[in-house]
PDB file of C-alpha atoms in Angstrom:
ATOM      1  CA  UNK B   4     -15.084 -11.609 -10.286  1.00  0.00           C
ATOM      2  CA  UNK B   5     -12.640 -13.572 -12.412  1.00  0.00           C
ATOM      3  CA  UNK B   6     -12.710 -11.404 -16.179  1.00  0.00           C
ATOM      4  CA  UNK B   7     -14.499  -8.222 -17.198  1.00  0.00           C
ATOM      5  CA  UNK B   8     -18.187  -8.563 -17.065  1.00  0.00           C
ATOM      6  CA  UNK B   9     -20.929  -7.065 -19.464  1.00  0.00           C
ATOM      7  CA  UNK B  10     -24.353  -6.865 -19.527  1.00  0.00           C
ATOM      8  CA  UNK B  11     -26.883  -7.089 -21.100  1.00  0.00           C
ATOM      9  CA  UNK B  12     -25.380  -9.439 -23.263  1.00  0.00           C
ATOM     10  CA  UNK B  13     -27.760  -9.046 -25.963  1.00  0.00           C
ATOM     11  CA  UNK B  14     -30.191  -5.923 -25.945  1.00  0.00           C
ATOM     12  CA  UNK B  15     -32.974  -5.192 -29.042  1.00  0.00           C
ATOM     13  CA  UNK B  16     -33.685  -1.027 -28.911  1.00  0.00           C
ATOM     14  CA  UNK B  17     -36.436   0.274 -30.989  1.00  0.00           C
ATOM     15  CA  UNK B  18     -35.362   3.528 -32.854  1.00  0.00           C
ATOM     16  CA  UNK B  19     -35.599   6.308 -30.640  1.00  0.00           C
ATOM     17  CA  UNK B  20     -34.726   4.249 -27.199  1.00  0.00           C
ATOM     18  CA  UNK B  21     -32.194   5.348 -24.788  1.00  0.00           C
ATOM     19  CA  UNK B  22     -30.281   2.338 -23.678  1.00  0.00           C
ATOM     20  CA  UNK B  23     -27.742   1.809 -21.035  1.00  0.00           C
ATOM     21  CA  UNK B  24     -24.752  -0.738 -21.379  1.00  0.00           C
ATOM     22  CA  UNK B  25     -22.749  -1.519 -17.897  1.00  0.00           C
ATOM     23  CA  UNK B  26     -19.564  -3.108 -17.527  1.00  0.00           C
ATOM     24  CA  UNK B  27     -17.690  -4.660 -14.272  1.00  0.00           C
ATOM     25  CA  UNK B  28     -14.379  -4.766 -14.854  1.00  0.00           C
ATOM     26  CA  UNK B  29     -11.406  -6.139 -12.855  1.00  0.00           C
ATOM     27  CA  UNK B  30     -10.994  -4.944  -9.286  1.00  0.00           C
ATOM     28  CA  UNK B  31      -8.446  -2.946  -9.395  1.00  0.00           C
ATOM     29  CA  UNK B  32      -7.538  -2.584 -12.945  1.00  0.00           C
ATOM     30  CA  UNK B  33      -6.766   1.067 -13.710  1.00  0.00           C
ATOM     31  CA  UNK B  34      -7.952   1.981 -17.167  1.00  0.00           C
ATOM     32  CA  UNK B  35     -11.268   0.865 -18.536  1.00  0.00           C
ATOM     33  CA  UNK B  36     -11.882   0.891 -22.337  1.00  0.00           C
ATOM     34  CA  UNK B  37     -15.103   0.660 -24.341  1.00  0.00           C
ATOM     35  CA  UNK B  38     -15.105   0.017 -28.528  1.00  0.00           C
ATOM     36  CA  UNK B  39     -17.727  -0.791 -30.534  1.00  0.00           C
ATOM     37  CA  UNK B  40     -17.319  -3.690 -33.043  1.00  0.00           C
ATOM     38  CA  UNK B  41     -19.240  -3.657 -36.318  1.00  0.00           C
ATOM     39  CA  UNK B  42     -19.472  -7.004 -37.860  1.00  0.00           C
ATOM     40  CA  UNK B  43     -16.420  -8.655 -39.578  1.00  0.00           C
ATOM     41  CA  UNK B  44     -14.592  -5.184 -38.019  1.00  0.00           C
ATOM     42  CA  UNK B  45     -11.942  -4.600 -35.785  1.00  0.00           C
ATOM     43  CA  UNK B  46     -12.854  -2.763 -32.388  1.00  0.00           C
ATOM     44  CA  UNK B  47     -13.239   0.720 -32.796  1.00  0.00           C
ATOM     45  CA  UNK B  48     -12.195   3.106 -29.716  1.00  0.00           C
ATOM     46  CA  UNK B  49     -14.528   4.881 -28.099  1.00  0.00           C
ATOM     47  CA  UNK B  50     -13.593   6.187 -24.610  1.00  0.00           C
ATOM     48  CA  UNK B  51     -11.289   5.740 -22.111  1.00  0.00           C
ATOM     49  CA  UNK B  52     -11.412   6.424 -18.395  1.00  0.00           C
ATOM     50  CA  UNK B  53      -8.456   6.235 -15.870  1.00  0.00           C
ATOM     51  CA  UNK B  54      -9.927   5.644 -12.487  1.00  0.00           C
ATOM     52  CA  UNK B  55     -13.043   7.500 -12.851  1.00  0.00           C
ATOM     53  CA  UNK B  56     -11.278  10.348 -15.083  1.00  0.00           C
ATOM     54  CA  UNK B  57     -12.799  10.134 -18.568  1.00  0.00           C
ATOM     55  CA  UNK B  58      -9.338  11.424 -20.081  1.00  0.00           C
ATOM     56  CA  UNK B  59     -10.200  10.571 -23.764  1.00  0.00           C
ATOM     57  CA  UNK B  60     -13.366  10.544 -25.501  1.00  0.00           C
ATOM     58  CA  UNK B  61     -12.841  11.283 -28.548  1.00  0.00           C
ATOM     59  CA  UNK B  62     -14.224   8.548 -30.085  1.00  0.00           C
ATOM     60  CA  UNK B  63     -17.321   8.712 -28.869  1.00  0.00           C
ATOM     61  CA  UNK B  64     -19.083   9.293 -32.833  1.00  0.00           C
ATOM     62  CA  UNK B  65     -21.926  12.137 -31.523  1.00  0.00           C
ATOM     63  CA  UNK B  66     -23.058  13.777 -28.447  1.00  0.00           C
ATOM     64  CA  UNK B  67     -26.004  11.018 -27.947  1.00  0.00           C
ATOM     65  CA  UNK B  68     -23.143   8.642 -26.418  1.00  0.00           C
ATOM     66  CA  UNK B  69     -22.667   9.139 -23.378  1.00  0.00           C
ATOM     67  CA  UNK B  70     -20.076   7.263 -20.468  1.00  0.00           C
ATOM     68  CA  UNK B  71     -19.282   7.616 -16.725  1.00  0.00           C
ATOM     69  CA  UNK B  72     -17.281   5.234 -14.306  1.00  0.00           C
ATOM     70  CA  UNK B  73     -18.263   7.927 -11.411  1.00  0.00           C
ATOM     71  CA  UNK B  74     -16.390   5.727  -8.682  1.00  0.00           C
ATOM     72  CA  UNK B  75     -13.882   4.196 -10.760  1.00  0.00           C
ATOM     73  CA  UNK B  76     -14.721   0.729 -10.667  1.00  0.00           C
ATOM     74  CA  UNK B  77     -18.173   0.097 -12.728  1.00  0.00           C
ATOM     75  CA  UNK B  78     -18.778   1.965 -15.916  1.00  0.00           C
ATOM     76  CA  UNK B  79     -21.506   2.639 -17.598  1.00  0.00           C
ATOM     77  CA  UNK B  80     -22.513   3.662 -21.831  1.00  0.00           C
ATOM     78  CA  UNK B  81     -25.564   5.242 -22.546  1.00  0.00           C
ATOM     79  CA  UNK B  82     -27.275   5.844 -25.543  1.00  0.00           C
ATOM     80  CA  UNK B  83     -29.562   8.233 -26.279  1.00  0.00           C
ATOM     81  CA  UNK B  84     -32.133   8.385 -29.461  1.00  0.00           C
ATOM     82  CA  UNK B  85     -30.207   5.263 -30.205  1.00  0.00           C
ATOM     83  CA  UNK B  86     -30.993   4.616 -34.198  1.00  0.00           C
ATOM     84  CA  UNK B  87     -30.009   1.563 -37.126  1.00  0.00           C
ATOM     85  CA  UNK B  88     -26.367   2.479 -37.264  1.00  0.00           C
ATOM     86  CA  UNK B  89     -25.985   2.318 -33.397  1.00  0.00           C
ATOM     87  CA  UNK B  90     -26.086  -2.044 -34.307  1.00  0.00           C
ATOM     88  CA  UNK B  91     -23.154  -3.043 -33.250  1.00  0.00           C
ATOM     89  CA  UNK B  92     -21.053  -5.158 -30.247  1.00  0.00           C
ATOM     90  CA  UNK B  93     -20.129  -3.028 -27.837  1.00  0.00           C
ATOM     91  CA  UNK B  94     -16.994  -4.231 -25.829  1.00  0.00           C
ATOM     92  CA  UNK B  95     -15.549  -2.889 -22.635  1.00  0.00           C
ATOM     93  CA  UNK B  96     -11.658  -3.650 -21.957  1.00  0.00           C
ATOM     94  CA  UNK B  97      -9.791  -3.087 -18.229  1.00  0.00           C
ATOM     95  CA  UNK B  98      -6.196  -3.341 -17.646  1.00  0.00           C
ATOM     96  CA  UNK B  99      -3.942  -2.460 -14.779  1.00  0.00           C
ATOM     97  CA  UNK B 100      -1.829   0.133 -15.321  1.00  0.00           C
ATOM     98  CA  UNK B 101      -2.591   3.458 -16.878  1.00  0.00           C
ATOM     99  CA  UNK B 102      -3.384   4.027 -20.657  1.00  0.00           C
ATOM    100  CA  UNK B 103      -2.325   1.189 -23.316  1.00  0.00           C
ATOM    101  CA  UNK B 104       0.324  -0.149 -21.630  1.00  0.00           C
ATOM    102  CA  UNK B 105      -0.713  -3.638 -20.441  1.00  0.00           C
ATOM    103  CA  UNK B 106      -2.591  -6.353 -21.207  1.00  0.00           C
ATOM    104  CA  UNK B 107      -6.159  -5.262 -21.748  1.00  0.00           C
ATOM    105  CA  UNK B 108      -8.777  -7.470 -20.805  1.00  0.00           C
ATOM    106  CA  UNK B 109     -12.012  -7.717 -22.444  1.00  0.00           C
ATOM    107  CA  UNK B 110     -15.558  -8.750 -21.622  1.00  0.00           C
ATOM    108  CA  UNK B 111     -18.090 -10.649 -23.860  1.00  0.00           C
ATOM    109  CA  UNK B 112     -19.583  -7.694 -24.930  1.00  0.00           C
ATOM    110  CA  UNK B 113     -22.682  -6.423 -25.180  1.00  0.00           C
ATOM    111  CA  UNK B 114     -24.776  -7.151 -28.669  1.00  0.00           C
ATOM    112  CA  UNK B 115     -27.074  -4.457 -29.602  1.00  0.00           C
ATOM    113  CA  UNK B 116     -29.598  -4.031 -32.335  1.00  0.00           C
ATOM    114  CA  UNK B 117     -31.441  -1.459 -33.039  1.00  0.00           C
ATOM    115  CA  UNK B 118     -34.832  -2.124 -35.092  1.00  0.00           C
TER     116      UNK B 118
ATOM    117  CA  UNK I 477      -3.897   9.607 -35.641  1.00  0.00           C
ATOM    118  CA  UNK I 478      -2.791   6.131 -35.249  1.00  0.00           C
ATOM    119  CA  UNK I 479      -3.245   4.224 -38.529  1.00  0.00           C
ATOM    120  CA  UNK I 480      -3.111   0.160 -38.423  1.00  0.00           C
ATOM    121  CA  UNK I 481      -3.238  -1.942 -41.088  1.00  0.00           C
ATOM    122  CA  UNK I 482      -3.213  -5.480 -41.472  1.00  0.00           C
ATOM    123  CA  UNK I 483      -3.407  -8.053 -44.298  1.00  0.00           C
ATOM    124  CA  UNK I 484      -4.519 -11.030 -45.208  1.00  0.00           C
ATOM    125  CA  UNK I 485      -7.656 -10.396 -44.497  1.00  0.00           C
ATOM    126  CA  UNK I 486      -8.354 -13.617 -45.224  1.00  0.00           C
ATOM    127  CA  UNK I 487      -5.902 -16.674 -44.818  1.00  0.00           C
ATOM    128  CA  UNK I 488      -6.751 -20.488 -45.546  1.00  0.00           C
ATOM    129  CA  UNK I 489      -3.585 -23.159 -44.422  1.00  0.00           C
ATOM    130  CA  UNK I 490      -3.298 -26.941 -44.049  1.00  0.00           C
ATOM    131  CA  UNK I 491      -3.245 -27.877 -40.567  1.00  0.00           C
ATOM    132  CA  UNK I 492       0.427 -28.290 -39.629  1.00  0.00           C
ATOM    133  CA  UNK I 493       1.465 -25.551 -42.236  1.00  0.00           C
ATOM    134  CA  UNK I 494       2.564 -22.199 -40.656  1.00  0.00           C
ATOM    135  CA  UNK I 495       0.342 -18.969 -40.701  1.00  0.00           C
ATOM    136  CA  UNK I 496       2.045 -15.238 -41.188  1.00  0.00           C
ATOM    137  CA  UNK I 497      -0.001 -11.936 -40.620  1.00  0.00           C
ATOM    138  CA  UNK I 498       1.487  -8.296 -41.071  1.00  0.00           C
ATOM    139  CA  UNK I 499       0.775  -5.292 -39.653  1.00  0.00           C
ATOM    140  CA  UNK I 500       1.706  -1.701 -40.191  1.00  0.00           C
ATOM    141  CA  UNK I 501       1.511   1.097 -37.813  1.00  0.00           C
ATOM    142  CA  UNK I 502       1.933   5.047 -38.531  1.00  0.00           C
ATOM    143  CA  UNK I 503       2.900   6.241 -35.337  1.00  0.00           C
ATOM    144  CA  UNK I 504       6.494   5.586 -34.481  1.00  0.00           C
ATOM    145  CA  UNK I 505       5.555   6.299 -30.448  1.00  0.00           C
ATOM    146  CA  UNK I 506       4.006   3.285 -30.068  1.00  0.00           C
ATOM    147  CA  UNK I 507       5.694   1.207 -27.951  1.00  0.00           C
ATOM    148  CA  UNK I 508       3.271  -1.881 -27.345  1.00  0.00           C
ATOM    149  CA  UNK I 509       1.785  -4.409 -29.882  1.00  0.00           C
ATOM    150  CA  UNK I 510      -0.349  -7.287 -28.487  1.00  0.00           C
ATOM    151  CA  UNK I 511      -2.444  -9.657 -30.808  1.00  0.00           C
ATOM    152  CA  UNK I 512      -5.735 -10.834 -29.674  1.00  0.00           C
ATOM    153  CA  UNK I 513      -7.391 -13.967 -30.761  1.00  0.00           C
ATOM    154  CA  UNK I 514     -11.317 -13.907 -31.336  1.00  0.00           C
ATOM    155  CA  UNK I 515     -13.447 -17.113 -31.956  1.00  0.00           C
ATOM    156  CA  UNK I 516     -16.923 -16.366 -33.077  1.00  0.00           C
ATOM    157  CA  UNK I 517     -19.303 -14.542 -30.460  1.00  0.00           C
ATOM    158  CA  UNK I 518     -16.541 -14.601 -28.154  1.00  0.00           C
ATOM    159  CA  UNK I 519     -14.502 -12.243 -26.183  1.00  0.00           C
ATOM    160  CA  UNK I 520     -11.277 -10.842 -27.833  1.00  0.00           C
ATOM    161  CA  UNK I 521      -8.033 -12.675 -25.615  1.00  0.00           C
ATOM    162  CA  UNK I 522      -4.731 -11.914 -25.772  1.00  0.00           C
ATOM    163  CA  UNK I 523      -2.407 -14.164 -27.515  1.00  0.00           C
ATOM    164  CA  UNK I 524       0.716 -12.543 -27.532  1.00  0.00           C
ATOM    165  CA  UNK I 525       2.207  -9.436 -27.100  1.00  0.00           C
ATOM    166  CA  UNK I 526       6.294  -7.510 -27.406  1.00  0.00           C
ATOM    167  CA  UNK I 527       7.356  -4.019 -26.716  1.00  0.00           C
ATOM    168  CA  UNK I 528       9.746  -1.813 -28.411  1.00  0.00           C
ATOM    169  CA  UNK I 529      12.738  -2.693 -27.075  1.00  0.00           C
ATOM    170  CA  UNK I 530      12.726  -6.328 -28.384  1.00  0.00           C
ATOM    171  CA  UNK I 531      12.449  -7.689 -31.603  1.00  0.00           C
ATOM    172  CA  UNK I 532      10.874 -10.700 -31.585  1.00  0.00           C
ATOM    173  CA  UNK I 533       9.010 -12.885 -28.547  1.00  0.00           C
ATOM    174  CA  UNK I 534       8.335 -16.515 -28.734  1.00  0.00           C
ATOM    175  CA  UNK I 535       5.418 -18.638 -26.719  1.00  0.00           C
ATOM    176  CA  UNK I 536       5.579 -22.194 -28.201  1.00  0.00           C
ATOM    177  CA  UNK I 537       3.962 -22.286 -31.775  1.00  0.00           C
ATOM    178  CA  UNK I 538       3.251 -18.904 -31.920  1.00  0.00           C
ATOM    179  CA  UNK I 539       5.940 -15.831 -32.452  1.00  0.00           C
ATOM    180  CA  UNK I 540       5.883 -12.025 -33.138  1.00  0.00           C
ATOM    181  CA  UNK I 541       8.467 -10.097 -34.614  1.00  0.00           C
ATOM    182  CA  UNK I 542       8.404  -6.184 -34.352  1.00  0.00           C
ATOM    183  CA  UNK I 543      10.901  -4.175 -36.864  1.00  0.00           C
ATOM    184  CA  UNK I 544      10.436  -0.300 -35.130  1.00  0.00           C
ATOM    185  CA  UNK I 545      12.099   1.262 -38.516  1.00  0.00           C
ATOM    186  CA  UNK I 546       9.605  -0.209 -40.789  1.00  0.00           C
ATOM    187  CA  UNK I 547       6.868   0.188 -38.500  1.00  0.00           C
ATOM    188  CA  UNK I 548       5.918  -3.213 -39.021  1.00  0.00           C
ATOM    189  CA  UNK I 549       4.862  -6.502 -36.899  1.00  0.00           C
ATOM    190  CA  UNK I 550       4.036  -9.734 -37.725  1.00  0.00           C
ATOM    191  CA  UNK I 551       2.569 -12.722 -35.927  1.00  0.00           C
ATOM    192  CA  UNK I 552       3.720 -16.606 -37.328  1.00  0.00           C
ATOM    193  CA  UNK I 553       1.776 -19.071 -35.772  1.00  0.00           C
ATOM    194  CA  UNK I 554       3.504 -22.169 -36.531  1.00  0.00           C
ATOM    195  CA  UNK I 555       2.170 -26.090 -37.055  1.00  0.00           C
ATOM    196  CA  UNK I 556      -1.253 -24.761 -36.966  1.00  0.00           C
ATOM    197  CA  UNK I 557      -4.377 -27.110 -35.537  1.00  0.00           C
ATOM    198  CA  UNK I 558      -8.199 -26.492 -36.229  1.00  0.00           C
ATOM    199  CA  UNK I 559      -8.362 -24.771 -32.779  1.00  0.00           C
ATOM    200  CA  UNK I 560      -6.582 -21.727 -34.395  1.00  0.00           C
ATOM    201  CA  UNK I 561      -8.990 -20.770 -36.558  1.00  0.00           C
ATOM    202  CA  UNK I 562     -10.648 -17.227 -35.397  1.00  0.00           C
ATOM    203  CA  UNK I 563     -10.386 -13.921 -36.223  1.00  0.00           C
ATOM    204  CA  UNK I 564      -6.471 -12.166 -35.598  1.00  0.00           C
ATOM    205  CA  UNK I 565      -6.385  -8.655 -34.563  1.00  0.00           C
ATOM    206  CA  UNK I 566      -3.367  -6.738 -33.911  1.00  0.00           C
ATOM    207  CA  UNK I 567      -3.069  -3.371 -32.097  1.00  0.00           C
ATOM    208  CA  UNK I 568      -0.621  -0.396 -31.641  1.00  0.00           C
ATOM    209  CA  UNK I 569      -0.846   1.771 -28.951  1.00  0.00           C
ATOM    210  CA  UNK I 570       0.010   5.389 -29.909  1.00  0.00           C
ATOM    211  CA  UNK I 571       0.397   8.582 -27.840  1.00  0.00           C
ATOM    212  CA  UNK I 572      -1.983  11.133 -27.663  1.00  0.00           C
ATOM    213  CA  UNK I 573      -2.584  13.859 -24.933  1.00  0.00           C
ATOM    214  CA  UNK I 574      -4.212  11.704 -22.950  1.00  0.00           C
ATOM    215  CA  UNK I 575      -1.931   8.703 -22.341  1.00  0.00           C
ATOM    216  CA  UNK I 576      -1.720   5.830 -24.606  1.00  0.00           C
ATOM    217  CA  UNK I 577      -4.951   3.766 -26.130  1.00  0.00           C
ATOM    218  CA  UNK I 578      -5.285   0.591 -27.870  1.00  0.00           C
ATOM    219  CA  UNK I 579      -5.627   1.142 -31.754  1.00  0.00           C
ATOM    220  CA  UNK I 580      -6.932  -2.245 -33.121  1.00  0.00           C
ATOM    221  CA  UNK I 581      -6.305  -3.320 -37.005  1.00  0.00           C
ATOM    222  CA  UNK I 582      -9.587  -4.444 -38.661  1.00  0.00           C
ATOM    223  CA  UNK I 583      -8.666  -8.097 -38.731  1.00  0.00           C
ATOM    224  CA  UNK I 584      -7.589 -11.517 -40.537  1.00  0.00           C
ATOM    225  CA  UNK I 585      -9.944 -14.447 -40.715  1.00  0.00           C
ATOM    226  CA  UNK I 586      -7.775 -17.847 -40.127  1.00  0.00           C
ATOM    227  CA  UNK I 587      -9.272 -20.916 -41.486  1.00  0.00           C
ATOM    228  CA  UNK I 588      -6.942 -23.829 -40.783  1.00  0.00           C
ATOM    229  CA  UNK I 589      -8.325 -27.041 -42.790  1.00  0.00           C
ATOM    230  CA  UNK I 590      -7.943 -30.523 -41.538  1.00  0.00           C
TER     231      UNK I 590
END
């Protein structure tokens, strides 16, 4: 495809619900970021995989997030037990080259609430 | 970690006056600074972006300048039009074990009036 692709693009979880966020990014592109964007926030990292190494998660904010990108192309967020403070865009991000280094391109994002 | 800052947080201009936003970054191995643009329920895009080994880029009306000492960058966006107002976000990209990551500041809100 043309850009970074998300989806769902909007998903309502009731408290408790595991969800599952996917993201297509770029053929080819390298790294794959995800953040999470509160409202009227900057993104917030969360994880970042090079090919389908998950070399950084550490800002995944509790064991109940979960990602994977298991043949380095698609990637995937899960959320388990997802609850209130979970509400939030999530956005994945591919570039080409490894780590921060080039233009990172993002996809709509994926808006989830959690009632 | 990686600390950014930005400020306004909020900036109002005249169309055809020129916008400024700063940013601050703590960690002096950073070595890339892009600025992405976001209209509302939109993707972030990238509007800009320098490296550490140049001090300031230019791409028509809009310009960043990057002073590695001070840790500081700062985007001017010059003769501004309606079509620039959206949410600003700058990012450092600091060093970790890992690689490098993308450390976004939380944002200014340009509203350029007609």
């Amino acid at each position: 495809g043309a850009g970074v692709s998300q989806s769902p693009r909007y998903k309502v979880a009731k408290r408790g619900q595991d969800v599952a966020l996917r993201c297509d990014p770029i053929s080819g592109h390298v790294s794959l970021f995800w953040y999470q964007q509160a409202l009227g926030q900057g993104p917030e990292f969360l994880t970042y995989f090079q090919n389908e190494a998950q070399l950084d998660k550490s800002g995944l904010p509790s064991d109940r997030f979960f990602a994977e990108r298991p043949e380095g192309s698609v990637s995937t967020l899960k959320i388990q037990r997802t609850q209130q403070e979970d509400s939030a865009v999530y956005l994945c991000a591919s570039s080409l080259a490894p780590g921060g280094t080039t233009e990172a391109f993002f996809g709509q994002g994926t808006r989830l609430t959690v009632v | 970690g990686e600390n950014v800052e930005q400020h306004p947080s909020t900036l109002s201009v005249q169309e055809g006056d020129s916008a400024v936003i700063k940013c601050t970054y703590s960690d002096s191995a950073s070595n890339y600074f892009p600025w992405y643009k976001q209209e509302l329920g939109k993707r972030p895009q990238l509007i800009i972006d320098i490296r550490s080994n140049v001090g300031e880029k230019k791409d028509q009306r809009i310009a960043v300048t990057l002073n590695k000492t001070a840790k500081h960058f700062s985007l001017h966006i010059t003769e501004t039009q309606p079509e620039d107002s959206a949410v600003y976000f700058c990012a450092a990209t600091p060093r970790n074990n890992y690689g490098q990551n993308f450390v976004f500041g939380p944002g200014t809100r340009l509203s350029v009036l007609p």
